[in-house]
Short mmCIF file of C-alpha atoms and ligand atoms in Angstrom, two decimals:
data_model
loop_
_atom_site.label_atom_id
_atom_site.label_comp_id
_atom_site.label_asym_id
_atom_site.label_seq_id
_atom_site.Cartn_x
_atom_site.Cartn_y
_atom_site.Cartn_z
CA UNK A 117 1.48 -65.58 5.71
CA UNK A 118 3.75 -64.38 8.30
CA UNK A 119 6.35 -63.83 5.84
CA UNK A 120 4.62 -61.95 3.69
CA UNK A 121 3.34 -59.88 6.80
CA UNK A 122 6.82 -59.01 8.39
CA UNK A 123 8.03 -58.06 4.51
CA UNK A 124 4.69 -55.76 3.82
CA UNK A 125 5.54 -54.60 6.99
CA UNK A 126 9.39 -53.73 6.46
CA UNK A 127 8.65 -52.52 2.79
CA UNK A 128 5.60 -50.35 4.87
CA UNK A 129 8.30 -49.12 6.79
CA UNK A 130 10.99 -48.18 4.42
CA UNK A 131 8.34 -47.16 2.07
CA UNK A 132 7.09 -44.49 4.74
CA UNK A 133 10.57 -43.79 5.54
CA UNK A 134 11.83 -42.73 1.96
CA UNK A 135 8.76 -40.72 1.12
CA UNK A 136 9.02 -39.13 4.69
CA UNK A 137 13.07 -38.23 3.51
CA UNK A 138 11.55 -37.51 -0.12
CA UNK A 139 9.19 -34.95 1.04
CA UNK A 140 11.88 -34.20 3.78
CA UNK A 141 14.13 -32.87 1.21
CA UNK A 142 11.72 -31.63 -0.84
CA UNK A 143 10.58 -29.23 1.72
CA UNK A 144 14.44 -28.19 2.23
CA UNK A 145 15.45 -27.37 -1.28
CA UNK A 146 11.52 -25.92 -1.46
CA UNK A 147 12.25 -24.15 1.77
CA UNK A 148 15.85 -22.54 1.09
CA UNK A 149 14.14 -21.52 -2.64
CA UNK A 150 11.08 -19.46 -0.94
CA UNK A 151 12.66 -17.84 2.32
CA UNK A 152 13.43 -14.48 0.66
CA UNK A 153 17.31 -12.62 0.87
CA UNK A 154 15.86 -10.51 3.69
CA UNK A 155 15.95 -6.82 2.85
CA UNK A 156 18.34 -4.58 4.68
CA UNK A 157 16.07 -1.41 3.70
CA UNK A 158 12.78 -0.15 2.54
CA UNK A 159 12.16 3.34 0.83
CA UNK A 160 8.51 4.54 0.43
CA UNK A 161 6.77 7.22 -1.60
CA UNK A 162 3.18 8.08 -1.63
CA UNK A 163 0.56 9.32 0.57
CA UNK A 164 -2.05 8.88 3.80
CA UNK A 165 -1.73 5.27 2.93
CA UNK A 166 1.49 4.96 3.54
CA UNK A 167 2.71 8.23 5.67
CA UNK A 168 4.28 7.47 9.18
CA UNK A 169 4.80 10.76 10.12
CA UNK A 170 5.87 13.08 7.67
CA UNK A 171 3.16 15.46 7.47
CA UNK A 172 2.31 15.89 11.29
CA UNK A 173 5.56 17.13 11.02
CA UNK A 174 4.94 19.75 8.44
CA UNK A 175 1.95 20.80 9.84
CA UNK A 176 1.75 19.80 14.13
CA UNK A 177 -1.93 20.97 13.99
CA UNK A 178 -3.48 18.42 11.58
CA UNK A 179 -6.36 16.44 12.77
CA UNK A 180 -4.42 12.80 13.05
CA UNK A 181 -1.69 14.77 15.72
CA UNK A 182 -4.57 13.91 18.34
CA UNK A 183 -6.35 10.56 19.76
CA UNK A 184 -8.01 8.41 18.58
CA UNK A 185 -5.52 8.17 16.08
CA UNK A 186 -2.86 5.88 17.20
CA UNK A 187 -5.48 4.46 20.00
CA UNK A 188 -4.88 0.48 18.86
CA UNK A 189 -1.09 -0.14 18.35
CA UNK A 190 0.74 2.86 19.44
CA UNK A 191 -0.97 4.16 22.02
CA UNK A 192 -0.67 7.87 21.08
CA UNK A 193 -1.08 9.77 17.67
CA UNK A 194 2.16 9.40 15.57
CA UNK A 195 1.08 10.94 12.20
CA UNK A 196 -0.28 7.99 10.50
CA UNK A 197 -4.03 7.94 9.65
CA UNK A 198 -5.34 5.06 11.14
CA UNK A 199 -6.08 3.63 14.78
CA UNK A 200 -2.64 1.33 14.48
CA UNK A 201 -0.15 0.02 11.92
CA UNK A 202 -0.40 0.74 7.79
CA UNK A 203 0.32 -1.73 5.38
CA UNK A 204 3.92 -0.63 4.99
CA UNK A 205 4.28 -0.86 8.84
CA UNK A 206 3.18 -4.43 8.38
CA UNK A 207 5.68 -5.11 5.36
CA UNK A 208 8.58 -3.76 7.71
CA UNK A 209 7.23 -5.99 10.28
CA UNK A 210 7.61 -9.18 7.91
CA UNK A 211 11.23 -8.58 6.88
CA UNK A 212 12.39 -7.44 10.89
CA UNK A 213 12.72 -4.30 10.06
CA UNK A 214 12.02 -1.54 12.16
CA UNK A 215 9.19 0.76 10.84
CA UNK A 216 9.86 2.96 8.69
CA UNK A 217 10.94 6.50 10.13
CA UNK A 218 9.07 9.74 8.04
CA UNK A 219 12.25 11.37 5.97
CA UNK A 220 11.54 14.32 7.89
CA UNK A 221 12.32 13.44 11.22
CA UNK A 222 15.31 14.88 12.63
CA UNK A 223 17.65 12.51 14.15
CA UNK A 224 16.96 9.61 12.32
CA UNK A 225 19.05 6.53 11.30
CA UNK A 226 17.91 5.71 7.91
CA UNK A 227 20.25 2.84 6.98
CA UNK A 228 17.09 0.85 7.16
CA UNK A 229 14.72 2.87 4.79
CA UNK A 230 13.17 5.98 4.62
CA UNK A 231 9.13 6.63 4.38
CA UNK A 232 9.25 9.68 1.90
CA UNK A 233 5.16 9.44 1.68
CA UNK A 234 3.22 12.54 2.84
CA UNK A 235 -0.58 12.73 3.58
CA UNK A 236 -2.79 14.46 0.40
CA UNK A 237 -0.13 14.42 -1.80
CA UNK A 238 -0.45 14.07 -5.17
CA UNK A 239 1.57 12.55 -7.94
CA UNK A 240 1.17 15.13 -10.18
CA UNK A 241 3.14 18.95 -9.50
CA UNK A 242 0.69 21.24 -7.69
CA UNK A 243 1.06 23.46 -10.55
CA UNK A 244 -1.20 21.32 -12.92
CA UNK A 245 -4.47 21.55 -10.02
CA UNK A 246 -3.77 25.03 -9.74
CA UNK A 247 -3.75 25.69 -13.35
CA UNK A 248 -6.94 23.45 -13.69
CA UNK A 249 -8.85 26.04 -10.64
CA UNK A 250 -7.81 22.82 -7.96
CA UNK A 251 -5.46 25.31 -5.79
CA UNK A 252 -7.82 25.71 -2.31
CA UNK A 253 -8.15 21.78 -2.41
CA UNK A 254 -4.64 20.25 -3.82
CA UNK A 255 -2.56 21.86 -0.76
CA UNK A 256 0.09 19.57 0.22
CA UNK A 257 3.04 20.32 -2.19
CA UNK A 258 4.85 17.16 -1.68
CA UNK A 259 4.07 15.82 -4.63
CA UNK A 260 6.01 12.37 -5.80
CA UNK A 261 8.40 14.44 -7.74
CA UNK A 262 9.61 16.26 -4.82
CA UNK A 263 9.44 12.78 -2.23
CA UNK A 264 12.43 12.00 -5.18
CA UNK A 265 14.32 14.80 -4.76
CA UNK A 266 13.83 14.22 -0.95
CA UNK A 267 15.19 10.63 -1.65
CA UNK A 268 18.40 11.90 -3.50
CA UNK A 269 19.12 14.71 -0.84
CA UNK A 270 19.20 11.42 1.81
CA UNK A 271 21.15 9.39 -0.66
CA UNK A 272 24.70 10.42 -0.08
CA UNK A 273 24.08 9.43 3.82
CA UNK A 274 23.13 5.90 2.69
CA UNK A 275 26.41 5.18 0.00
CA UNK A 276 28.67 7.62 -1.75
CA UNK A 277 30.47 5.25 -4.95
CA UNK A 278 28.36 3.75 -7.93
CA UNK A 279 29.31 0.77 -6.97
CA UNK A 280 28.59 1.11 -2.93
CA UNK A 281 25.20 2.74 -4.15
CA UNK A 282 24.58 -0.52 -6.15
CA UNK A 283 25.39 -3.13 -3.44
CA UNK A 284 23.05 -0.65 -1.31
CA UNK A 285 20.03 -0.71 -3.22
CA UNK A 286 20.40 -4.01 -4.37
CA UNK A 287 19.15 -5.19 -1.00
CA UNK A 288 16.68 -2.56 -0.62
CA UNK A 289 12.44 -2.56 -1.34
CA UNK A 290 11.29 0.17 -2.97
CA UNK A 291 7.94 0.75 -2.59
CA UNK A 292 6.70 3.35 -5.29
CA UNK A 293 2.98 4.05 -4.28
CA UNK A 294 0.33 3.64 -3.46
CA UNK A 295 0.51 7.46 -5.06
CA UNK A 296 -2.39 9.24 -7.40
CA UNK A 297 -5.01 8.49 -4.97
CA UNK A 298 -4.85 12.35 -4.09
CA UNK A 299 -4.88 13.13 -7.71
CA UNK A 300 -8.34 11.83 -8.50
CA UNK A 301 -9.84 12.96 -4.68
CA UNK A 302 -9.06 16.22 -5.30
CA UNK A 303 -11.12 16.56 -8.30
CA UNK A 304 -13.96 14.26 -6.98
CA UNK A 305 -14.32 16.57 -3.90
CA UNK A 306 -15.42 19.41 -5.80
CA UNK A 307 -17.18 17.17 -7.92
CA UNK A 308 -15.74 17.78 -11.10
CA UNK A 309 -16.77 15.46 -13.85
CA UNK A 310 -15.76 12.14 -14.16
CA UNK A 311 -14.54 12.61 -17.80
CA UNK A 312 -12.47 15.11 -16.20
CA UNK A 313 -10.93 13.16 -13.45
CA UNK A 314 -10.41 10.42 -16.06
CA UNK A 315 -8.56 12.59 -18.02
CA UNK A 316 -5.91 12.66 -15.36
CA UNK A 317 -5.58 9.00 -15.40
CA UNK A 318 -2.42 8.56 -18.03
CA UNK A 319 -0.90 11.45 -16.71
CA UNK A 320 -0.68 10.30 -13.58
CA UNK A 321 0.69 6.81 -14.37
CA UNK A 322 3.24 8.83 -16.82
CA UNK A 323 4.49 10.51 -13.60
CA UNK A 324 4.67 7.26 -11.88
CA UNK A 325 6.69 6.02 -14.66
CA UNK A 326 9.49 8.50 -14.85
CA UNK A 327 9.79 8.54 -10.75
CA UNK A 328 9.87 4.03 -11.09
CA UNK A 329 12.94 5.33 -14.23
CA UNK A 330 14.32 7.63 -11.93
CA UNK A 331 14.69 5.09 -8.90
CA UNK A 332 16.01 2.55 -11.56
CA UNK A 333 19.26 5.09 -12.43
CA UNK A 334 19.98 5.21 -8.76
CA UNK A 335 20.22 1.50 -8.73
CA UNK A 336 17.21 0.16 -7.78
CA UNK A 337 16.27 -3.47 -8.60
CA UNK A 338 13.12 -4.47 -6.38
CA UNK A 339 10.15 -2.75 -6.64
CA UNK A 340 6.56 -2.80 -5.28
CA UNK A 341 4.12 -0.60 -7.14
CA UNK A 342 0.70 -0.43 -5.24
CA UNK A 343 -2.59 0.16 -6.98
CA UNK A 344 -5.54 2.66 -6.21
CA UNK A 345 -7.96 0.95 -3.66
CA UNK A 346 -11.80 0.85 -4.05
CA UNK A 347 -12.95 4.69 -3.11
CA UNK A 348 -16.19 4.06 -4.09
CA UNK A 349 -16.63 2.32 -1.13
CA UNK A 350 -15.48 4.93 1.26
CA UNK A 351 -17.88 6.62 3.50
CA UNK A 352 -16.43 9.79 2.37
CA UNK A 353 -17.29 9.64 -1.46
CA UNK A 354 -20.67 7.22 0.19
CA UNK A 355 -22.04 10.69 1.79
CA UNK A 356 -20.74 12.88 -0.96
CA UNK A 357 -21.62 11.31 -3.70
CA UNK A 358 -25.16 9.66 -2.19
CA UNK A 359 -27.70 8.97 -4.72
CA UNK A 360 -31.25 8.04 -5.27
CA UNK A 361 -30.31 5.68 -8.12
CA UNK A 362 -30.07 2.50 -6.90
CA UNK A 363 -28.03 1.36 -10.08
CA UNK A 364 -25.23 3.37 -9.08
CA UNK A 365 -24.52 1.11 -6.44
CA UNK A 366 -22.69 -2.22 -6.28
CA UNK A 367 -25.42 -4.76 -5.30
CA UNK A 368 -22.41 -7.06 -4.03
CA UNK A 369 -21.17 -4.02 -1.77
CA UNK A 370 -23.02 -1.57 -1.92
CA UNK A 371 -20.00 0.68 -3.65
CA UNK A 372 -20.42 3.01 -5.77
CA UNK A 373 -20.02 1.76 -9.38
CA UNK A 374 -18.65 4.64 -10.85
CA UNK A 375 -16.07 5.77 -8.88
CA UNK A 376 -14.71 1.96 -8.63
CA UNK A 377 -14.28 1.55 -12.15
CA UNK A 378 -12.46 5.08 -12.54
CA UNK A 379 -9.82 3.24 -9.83
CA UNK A 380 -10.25 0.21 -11.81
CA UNK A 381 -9.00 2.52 -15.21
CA UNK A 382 -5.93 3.98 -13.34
CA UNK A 383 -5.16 0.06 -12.18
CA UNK A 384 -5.67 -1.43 -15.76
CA UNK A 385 -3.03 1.75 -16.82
CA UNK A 386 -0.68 0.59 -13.85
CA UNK A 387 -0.32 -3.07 -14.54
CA UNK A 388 0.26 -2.14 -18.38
CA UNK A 389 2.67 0.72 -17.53
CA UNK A 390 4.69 -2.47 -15.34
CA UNK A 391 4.57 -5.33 -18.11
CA UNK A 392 6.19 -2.69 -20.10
CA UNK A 393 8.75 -2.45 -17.76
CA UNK A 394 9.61 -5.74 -17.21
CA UNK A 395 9.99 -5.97 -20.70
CA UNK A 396 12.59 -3.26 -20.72
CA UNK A 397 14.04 -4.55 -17.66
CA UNK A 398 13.89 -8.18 -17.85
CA UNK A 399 17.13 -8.34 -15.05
CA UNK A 400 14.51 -6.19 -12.25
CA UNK A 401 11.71 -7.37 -10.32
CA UNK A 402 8.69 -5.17 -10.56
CA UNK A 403 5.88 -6.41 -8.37
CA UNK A 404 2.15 -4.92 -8.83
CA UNK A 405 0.37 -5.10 -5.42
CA UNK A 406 -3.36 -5.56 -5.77
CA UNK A 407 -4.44 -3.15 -3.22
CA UNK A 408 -7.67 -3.26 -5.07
CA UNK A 409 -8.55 -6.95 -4.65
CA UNK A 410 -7.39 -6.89 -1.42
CA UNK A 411 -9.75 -4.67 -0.18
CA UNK A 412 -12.45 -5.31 -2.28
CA UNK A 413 -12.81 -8.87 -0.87
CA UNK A 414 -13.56 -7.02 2.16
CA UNK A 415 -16.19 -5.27 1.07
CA UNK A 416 -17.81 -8.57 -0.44
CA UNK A 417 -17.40 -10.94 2.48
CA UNK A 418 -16.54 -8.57 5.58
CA UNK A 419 -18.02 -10.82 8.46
CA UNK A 420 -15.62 -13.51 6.73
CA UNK A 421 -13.11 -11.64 7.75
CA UNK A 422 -14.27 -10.37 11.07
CA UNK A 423 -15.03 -7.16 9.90
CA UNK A 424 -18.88 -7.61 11.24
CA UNK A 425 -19.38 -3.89 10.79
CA UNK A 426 -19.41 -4.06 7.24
CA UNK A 427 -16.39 -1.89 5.07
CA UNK A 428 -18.39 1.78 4.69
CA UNK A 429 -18.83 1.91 8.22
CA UNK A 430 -16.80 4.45 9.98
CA UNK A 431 -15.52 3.74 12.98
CA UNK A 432 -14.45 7.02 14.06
CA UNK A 433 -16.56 9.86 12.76
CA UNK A 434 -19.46 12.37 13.05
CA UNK A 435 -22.46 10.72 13.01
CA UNK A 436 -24.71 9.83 9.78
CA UNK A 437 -25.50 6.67 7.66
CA UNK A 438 -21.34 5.90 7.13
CA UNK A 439 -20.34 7.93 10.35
CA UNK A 440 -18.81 10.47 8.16
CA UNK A 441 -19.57 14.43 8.23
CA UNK A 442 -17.35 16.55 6.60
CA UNK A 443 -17.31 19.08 9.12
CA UNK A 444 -16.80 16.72 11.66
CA UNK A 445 -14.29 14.53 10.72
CA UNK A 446 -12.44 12.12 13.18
CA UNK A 447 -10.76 13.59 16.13
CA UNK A 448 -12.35 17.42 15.73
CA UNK A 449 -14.78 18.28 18.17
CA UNK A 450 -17.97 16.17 18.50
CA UNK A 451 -16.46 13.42 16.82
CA UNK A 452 -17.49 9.72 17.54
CA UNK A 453 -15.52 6.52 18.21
CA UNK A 454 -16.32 2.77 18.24
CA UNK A 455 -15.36 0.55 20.75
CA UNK A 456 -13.66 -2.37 18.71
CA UNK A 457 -12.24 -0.99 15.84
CA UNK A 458 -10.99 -4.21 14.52
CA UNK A 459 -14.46 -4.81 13.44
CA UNK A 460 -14.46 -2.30 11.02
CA UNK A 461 -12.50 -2.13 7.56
CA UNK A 462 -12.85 1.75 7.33
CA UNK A 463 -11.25 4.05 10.15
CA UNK A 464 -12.69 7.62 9.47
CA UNK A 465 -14.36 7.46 6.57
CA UNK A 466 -10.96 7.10 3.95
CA UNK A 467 -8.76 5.36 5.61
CA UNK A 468 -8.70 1.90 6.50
CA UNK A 469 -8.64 0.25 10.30
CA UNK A 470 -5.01 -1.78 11.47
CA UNK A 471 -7.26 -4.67 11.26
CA UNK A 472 -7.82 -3.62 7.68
CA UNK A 473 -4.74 -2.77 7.08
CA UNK A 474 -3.19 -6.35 8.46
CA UNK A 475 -5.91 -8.20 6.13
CA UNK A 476 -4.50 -6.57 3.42
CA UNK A 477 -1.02 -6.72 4.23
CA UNK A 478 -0.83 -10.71 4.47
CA UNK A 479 -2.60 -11.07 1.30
CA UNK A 480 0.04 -9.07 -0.30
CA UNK A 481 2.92 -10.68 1.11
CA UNK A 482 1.97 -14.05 1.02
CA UNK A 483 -0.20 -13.34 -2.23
CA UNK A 484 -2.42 -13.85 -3.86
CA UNK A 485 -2.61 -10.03 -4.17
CA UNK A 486 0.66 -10.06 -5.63
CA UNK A 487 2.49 -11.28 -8.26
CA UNK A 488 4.59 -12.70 -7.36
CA UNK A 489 4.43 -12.84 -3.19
CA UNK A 490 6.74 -10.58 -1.63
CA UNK A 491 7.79 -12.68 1.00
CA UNK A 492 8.43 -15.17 -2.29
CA UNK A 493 12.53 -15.98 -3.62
CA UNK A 494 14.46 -13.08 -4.58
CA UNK A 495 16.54 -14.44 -7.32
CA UNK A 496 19.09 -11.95 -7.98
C1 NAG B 264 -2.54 22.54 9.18
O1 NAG B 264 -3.65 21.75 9.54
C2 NAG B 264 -4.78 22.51 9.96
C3 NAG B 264 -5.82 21.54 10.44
O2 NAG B 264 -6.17 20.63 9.45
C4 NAG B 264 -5.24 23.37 8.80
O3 NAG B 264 -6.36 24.14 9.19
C5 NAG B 264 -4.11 24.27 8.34
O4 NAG B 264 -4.50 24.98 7.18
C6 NAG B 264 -2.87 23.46 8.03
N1 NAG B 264 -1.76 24.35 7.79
C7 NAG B 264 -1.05 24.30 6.65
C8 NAG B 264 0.09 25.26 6.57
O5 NAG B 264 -1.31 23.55 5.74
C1 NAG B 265 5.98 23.64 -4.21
O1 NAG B 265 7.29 23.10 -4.10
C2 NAG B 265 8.12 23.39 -5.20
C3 NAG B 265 9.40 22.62 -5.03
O2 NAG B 265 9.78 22.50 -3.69
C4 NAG B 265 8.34 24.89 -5.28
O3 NAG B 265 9.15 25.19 -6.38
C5 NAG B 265 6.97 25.58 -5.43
O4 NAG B 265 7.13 26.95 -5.40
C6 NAG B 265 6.03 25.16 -4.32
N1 NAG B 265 4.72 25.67 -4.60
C7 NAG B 265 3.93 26.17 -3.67
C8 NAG B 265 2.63 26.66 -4.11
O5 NAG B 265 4.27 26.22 -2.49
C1 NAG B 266 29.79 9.97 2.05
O1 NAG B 266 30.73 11.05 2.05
C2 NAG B 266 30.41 12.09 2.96
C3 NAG B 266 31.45 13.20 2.78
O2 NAG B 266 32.75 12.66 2.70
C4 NAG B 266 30.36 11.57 4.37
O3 NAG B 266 29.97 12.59 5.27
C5 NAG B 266 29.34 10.45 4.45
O4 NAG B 266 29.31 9.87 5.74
C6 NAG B 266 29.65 9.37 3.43
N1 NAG B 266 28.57 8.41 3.44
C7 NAG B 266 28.80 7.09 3.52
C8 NAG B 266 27.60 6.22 3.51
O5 NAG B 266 29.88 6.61 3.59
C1 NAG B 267 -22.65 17.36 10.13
O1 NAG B 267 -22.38 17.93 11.38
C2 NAG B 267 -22.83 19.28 11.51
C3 NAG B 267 -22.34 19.79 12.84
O2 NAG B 267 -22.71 18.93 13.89
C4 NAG B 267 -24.34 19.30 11.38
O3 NAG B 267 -24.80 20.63 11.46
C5 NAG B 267 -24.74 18.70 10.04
O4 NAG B 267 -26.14 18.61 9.95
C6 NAG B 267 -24.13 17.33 9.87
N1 NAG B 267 -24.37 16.89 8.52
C7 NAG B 267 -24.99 15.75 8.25
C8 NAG B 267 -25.16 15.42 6.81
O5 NAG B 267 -25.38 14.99 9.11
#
């Protein structure tokens, strides 16, 4: 008995032993596989979501150059439209990199990255909203098209020889979007039909498409193309677009149906536009980033998420149902402001809270919201 004790006992031991080396190992080789070539840089086009600064400096009177904006991580008002950090902020964060500095700041080192994205712009030329009667609401003229051109007037600062400009980029994120968010709200805000503002849907992803072509001939090879996020639950298109109807609204979220599914069109467009894509480019990595889901999940489960004041829910506003009055919009006179805003999802009525903005930003870098996780291998 005590033999076969002492040799469960050793064969306990060395069985422990080997699976602990096993499993040892296999975390190693599973370890130095996952842990991604950090990036040395990060350029960024779109919009609110995503500007750090760019249009506070093209217009030093615009309602975010003023607390409460900034009141959570910075302190003061730097141009982004939020109480803290954005998602990209967050992104830059992961990879120690410093955030991104707006293109237009003077001074700059950009060795790092560039954030080319400027608030209300639209992917589309502001020609075609002009033409269409859009001109006293589409008025920030920085649309994607001209964020490229900004991109290639930086470019010769960053490397000067094909090759250089290859090595460069190789080890750079490029994150095209989220962009076309603009292109839909300025339609909506007038209230222009929805067969209208779907109309602009596969234009819209067309411009994406030659800007994600155009990135490719300067030598991109990693890219992150955002999706549209749920409007329909934004207090903004809430209040404009209230109804008596109770089946326009989500019974999940209490979003509006309609405009969700228009943002759900422009995704479905997105995802197909980047399967083609990878098919043409089978040596890139094109990465769709479920801004969508991310936020969605909010909306269905918000106290899951600490977000106890729902996701409609201003925090910073004029008063109402959503805290959101047009004429009295976040940091203009007579505005309100909650106490903890990392109970809310939504900031001012459009755009989202740092708290929301962290939620969303861990879910795409350590998925599931994308596919595959940024923070996953790069294996090229
Ligand atoms: C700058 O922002 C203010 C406040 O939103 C606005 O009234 C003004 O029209 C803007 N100026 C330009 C040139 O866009
Ligand atoms: C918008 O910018 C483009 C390119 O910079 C320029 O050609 C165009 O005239 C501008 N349009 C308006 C209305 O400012
Ligand atoms: C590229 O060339 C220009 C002009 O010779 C120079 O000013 C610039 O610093 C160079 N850029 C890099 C990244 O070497
Ligand atoms: C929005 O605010 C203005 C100014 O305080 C007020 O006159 C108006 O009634 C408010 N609108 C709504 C829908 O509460």
């Amino acid at each position: 008995m005590h033999k076969g004790e002492r040799f469960s006992f050793f064969s306990t031991v060395t069985m422990s032993l080997s699976i602990f080396i096993f499993f040892h190992l296999l975390s190693y080789f599973h370890f130095s596989f996952s842990v991604p070539q950090p990036y040395t840089s990060i350029f960024n086009f779109g919009d609110s979501l995503s500007d750090t600064g760019n249009l506070l400096i093209l217009n030093a009177s615009a309602p975010i150059g003023r607390l409460p904006y900034g009141m959570t991580f910075f302190g003061r008002p730097t141009g982004r439209f939020s109480d803290g950090r954005l998602i990209i902020d967050f992104i830059a964060e992961a990879f120690g990199l410093p955030f991104l500095p707006p293109s237009l700041a003077r001074g700059q080192d950009f060795r790092h990255g560039a954030d080319f994205a400027v608030s209300g712009a639209t992917a589309l030329d502001i020609e075609f909203f002009r033409r269409r009667g859009l001109g006293a609401v589409a008025r920030v003229n920085q649309s994607l098209g001209v964020q490229l051109r900004w991109f290639e007037e930086l470019k010769p600062s960053l490397c000067n020889s094909t090759r250089s400009c290859k090595d460069y980029f190789s080890k750079s994120l490029f994150m095209v979007g989220e962009i076309g968010g603009n292109d839909y709200n300025v339609p909506l805000s007038v209230k222009r039909s929805l067969k209208e503002v779907r109309s602009y849907v596969p234009k819209v992803i067309e411009t994406v498409s030659m800007a994600i072509e155009r990135l490719i001939e300067h030598g991109a090879v990693d890219l992150v193309v955002p999706g549209n996020p749920p409007i329909g639950c934004y207090g903004a298109f809430l209040t404009l677009y209230e109804s008596p109807n109770k089946e326009d609204y989500d019974p999940r979220t209490g979003c509006l149906k309609k405009l969700n599914d228009l943002m759900r069109y422009h995704n479905k467009l997105l995802r197909r536009l980047l399967e083609q894509l990878r098919i043409k480019y089978p040596r890139l990595r094109f990465t769709y980033a479920d801004y969508y889901g991310a936020a969605i999940r909010l909306a269905r489960h918000p106290k899951r998420y600490g977000f106890s004041n729902g996701v409609s829910r201003a925090c910073c506003g004029g008063g109402g149902p959503y805290n959101f009055n047009s004429t009295v919009i976040c940091g203009q006179p007579g505005y309100n402001v909650c106490k903890d805003p990392s109970t809310y999802v939504s900031w001012d009525g459009i755009h989202s809270t740092e708290a929301a903005h962290r939620s969303i930003a861990m879910g795409l870098l350590h998925g599931p919201y994308t596919d595959p996780p940024i923070m996953s291998a790069r294996l090229h």
